[in-house]
PDB file of C-alpha atoms in Angstrom:
ATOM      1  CA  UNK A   1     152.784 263.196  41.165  1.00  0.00           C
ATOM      2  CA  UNK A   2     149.744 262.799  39.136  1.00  0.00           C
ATOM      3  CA  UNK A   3     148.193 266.048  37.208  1.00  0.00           C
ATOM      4  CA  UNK A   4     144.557 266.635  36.428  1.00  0.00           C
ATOM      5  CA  UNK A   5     144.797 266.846  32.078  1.00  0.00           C
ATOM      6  CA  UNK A   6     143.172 269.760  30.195  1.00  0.00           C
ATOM      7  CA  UNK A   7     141.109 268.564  26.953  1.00  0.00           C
ATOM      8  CA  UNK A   8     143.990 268.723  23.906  1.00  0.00           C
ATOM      9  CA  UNK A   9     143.148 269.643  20.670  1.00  0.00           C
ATOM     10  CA  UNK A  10     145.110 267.262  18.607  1.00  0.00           C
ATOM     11  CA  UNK A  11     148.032 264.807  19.356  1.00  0.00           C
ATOM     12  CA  UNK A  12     150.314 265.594  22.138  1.00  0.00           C
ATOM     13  CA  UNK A  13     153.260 265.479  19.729  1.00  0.00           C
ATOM     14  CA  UNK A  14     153.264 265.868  16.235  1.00  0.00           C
ATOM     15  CA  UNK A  15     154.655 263.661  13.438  1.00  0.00           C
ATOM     16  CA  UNK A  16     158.200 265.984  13.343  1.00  0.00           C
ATOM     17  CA  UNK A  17     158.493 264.836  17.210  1.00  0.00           C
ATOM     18  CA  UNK A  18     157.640 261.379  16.699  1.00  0.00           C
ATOM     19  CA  UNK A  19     160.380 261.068  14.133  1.00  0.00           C
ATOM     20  CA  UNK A  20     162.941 262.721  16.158  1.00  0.00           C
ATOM     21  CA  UNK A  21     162.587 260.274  18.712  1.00  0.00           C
ATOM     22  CA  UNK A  22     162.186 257.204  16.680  1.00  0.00           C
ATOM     23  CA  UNK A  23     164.910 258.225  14.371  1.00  0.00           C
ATOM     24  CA  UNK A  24     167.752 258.396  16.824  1.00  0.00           C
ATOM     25  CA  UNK A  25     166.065 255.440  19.196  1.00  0.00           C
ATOM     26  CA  UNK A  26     166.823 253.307  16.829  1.00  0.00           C
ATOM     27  CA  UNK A  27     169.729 254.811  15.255  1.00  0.00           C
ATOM     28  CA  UNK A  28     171.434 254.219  18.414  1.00  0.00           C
ATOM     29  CA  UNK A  29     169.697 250.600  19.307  1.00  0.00           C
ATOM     30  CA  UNK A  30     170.917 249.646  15.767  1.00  0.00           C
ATOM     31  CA  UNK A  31     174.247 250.631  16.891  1.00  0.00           C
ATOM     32  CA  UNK A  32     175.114 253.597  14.629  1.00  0.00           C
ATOM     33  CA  UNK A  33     177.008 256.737  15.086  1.00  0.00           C
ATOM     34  CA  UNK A  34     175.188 260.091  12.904  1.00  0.00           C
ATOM     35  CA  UNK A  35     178.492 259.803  10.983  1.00  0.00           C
ATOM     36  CA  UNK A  36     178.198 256.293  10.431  1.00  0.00           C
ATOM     37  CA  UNK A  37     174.327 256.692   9.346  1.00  0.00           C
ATOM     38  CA  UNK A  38     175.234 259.320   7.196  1.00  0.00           C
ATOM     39  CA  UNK A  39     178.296 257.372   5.243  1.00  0.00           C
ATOM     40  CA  UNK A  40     175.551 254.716   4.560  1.00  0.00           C
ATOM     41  CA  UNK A  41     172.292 256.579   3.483  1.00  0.00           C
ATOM     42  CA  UNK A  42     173.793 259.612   1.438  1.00  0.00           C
ATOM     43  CA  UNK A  43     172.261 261.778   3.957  1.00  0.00           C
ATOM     44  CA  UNK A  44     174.224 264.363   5.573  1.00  0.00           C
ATOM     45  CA  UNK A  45     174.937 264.434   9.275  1.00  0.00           C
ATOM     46  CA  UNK A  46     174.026 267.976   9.200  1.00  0.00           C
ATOM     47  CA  UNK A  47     170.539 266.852   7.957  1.00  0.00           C
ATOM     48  CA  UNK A  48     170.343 263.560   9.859  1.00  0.00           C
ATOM     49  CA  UNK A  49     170.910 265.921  13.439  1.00  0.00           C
ATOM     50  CA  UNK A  50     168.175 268.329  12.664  1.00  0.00           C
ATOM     51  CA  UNK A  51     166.131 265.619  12.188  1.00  0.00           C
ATOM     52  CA  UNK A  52     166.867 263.923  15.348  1.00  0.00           C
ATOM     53  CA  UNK A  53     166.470 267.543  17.006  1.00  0.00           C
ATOM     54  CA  UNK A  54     163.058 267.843  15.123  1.00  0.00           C
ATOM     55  CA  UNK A  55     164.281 271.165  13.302  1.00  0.00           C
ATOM     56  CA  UNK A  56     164.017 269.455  10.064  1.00  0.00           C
ATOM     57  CA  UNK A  57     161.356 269.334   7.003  1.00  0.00           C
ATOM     58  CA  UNK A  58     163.106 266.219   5.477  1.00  0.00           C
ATOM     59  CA  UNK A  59     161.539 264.991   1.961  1.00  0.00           C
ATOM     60  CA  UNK A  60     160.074 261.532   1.649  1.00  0.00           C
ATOM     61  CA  UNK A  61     162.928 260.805  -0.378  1.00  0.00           C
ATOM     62  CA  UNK A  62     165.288 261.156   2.627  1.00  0.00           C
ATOM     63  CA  UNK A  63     162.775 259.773   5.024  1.00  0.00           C
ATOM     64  CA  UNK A  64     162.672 256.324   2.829  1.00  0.00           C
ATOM     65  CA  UNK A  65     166.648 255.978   2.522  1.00  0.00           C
ATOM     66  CA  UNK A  66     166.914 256.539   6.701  1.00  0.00           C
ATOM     67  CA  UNK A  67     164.316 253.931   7.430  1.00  0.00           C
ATOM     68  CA  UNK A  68     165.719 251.246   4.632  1.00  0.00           C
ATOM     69  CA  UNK A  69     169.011 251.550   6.414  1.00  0.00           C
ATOM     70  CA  UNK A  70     167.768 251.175   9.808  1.00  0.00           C
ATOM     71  CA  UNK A  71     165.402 248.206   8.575  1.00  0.00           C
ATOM     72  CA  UNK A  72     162.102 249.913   9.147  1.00  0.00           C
ATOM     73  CA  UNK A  73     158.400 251.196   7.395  1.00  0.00           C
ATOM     74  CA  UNK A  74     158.412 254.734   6.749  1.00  0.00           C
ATOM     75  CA  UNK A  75     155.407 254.024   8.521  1.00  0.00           C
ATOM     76  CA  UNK A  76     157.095 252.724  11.464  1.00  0.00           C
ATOM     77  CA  UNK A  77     160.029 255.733  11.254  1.00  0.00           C
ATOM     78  CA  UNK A  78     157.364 258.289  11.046  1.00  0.00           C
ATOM     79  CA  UNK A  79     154.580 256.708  14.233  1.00  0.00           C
ATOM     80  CA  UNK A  80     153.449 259.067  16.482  1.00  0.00           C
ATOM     81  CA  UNK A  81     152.719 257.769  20.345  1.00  0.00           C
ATOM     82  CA  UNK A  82     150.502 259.183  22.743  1.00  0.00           C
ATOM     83  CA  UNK A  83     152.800 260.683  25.283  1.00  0.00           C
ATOM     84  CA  UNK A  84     149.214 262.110  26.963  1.00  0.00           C
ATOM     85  CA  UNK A  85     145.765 260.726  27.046  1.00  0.00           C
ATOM     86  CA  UNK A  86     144.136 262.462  23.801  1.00  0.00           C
ATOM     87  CA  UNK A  87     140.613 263.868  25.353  1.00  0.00           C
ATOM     88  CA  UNK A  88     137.229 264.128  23.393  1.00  0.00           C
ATOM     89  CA  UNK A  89     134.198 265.949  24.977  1.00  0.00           C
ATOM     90  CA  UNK A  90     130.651 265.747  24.081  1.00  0.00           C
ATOM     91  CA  UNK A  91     130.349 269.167  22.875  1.00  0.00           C
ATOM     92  CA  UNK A  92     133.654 268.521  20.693  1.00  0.00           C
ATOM     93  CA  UNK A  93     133.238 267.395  17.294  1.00  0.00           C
ATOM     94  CA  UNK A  94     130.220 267.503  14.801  1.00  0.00           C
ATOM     95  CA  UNK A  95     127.643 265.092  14.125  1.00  0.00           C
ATOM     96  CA  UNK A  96     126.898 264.537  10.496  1.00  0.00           C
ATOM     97  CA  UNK A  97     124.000 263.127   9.095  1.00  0.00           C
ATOM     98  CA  UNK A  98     124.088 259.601   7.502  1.00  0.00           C
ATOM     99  CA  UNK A  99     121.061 258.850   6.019  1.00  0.00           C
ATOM    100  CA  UNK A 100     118.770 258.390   8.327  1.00  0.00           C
ATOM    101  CA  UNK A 101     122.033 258.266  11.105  1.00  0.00           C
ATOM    102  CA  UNK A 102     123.219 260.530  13.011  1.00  0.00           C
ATOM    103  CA  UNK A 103     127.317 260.004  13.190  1.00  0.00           C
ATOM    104  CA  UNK A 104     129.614 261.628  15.557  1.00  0.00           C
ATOM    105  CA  UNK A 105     133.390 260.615  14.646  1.00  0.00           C
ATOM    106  CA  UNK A 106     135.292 260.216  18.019  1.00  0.00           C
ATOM    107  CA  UNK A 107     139.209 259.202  17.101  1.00  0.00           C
ATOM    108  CA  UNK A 108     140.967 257.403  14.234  1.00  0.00           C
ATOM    109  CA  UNK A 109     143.773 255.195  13.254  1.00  0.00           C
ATOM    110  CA  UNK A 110     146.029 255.896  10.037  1.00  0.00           C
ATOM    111  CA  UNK A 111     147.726 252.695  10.377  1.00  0.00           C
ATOM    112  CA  UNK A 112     146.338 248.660  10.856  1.00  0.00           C
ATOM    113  CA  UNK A 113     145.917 247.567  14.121  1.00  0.00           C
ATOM    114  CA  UNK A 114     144.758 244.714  15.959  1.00  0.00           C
ATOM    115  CA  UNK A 115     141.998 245.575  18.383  1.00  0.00           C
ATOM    116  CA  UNK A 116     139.553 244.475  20.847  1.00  0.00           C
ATOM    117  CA  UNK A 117     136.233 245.957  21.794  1.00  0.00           C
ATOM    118  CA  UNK A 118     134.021 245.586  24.236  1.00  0.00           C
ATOM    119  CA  UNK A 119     130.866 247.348  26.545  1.00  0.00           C
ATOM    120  CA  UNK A 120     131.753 247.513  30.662  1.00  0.00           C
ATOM    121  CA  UNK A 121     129.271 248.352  33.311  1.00  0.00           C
ATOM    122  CA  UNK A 122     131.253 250.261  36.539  1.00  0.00           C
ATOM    123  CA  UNK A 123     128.683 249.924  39.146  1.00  0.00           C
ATOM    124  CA  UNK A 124     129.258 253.371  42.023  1.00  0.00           C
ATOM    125  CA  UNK A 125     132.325 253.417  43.949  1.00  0.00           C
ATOM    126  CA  UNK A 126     134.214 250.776  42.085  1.00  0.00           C
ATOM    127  CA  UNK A 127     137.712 250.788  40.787  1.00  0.00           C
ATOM    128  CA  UNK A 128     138.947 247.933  38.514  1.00  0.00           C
ATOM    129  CA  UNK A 129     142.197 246.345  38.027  1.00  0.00           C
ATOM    130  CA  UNK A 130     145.529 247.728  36.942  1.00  0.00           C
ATOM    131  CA  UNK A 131     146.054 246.798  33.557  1.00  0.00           C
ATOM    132  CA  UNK A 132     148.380 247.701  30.783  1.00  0.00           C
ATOM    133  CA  UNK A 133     148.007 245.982  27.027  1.00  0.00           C
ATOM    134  CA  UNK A 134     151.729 245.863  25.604  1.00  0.00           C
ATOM    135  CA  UNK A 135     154.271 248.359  23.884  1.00  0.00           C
ATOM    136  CA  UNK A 136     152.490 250.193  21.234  1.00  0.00           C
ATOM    137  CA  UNK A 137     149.171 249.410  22.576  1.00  0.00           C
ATOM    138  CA  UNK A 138     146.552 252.250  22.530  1.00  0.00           C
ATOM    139  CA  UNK A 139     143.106 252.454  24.423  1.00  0.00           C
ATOM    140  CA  UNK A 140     140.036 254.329  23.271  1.00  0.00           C
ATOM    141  CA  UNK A 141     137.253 254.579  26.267  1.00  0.00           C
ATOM    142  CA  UNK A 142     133.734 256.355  25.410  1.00  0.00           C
ATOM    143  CA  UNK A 143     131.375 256.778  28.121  1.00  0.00           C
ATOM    144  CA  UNK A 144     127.697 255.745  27.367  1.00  0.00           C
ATOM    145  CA  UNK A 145     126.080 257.072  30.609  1.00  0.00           C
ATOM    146  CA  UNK A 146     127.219 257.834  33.751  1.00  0.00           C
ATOM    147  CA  UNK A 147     130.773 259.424  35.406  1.00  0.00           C
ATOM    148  CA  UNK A 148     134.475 257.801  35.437  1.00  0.00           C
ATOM    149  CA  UNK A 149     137.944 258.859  35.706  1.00  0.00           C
ATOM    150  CA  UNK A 150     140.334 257.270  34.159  1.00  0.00           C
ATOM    151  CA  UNK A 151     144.157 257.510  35.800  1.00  0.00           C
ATOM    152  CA  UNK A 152     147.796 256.613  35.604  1.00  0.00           C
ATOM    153  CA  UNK A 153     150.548 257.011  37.705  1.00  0.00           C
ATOM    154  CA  UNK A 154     151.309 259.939  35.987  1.00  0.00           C
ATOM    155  CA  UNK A 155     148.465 261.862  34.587  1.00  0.00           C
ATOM    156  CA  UNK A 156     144.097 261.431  35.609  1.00  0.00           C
ATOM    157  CA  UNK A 157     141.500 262.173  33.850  1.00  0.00           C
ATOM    158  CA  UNK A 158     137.505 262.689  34.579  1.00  0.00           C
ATOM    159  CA  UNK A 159     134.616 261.954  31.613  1.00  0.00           C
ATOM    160  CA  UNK A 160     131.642 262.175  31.697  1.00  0.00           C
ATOM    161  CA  UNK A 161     128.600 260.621  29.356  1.00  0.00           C
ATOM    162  CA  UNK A 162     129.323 261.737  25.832  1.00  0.00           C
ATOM    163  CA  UNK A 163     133.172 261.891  26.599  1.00  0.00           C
ATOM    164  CA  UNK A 164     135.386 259.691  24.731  1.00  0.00           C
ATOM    165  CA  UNK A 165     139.438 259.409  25.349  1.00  0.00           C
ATOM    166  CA  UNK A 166     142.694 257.764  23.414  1.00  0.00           C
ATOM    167  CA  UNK A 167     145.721 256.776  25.507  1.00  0.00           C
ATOM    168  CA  UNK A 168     148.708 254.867  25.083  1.00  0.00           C
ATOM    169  CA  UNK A 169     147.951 251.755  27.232  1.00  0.00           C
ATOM    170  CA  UNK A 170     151.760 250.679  27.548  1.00  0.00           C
ATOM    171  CA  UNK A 171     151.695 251.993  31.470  1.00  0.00           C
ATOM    172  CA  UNK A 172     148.974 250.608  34.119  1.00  0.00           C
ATOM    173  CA  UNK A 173     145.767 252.388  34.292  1.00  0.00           C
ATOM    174  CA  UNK A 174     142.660 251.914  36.160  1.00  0.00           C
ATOM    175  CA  UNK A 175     138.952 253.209  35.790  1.00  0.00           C
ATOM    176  CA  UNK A 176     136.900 254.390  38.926  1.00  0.00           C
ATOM    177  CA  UNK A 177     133.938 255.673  39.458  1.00  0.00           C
ATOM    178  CA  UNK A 178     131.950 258.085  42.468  1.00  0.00           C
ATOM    179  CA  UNK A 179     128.643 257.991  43.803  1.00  0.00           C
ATOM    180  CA  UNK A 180     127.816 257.041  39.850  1.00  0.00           C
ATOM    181  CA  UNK A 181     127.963 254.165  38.322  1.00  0.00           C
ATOM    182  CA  UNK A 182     129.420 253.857  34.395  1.00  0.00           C
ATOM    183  CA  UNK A 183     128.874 252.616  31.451  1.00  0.00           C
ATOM    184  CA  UNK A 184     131.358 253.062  28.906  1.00  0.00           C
ATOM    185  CA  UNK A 185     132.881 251.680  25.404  1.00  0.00           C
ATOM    186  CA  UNK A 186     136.455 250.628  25.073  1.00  0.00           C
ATOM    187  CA  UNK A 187     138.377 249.657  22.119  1.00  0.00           C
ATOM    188  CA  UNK A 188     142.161 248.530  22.331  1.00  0.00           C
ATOM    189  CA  UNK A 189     144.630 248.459  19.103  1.00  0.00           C
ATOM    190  CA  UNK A 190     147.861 246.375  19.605  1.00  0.00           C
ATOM    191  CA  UNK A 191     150.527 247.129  17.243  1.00  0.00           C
TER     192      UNK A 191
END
């Protein structure tokens, strides 16, 4: 069942989630029990639980030893993914003045990515093709003029011109558009 999203201020789930889950993902891909984990990183298994139950305020200290052990980045141990499509309205944000410019941030990346970008034109009453980029993949859309929603299996969102959204594009998604045609912005970053 799809559901209509409400703008979010922020990521869906903040870096203490995100480390949760990718702390005992790969814990357990890597084959590890907590004790086990523990034995090798110094780290209790007290400490090493709350973490993987997101309870935790572990020190970077702590953070580097788990990844080393489990052979990633702190970066990579510490990644956030968009569980939701993050939504930006027109009215959100604040322009500031760049010289002669007028700049309106819309979304940014802490980390390097690869990424495309490119300009489409939805003419009315069009729908394009399912498409999903790869694991880690995340899309950015910004509509130029004109009305689209953008939808999942799972979640479906409508922008309008000035509206800008960041999803993760792991999962298929499709743009459509109503009695108006589109034209829009989008930028993909692959891992």
């Amino acid at each position: 069942m799809r559901q209509e999203l409400a703008v979010t201020n922020g990521q869906a789930a903040g870096v203490r989630g995100a480390l949760a889950g990718n702390l005992r993902r790969t814990r357990l891909a890597r084959g590890f029990s907590v004790r086990e984990l523990a034995e090798l990183t110094g780290v209790s298994k007290a400490l090493i639980s709350q973490i993987e139950r997101g309870v935790a305020n572990p020190t970077i200290e702590v953070l580097t030893r788990l990844a080393g052990a489990l052979e990633l980045t702190f970066a990579e141990l510490t990644r956030t993914r968009l569980a939701e499509p993050e939504v930006l309205r027109r009215s959100e944000g604040r322009p500031v003045a760049v010289g002669d410019t007028t700049v309106r941030g819309l979304f940014a990346a802490a980390d390097r990515r690869r990424f495309e970008l490119a300009e489409g034109e939805l003419p009315p009453l069009t729908r394009s093709a399912r498409s999903a980029h790869g694991h880690g993949s995340v899309e950015h859309a910004y509509v130029v003029s004109g009305e689209v929603t953008v939808e999942s299996d799972t979640w479906s969102v409508r922008l309008g011109e000035g509206d800008a959204v960041r999803f993760g594009a792991e999962v298929d998604h499709v743009y459509s558009t109503g009695e108006r045609g589109c034209r829009m912005l989008t930028l993909i970053s692959y891992d």
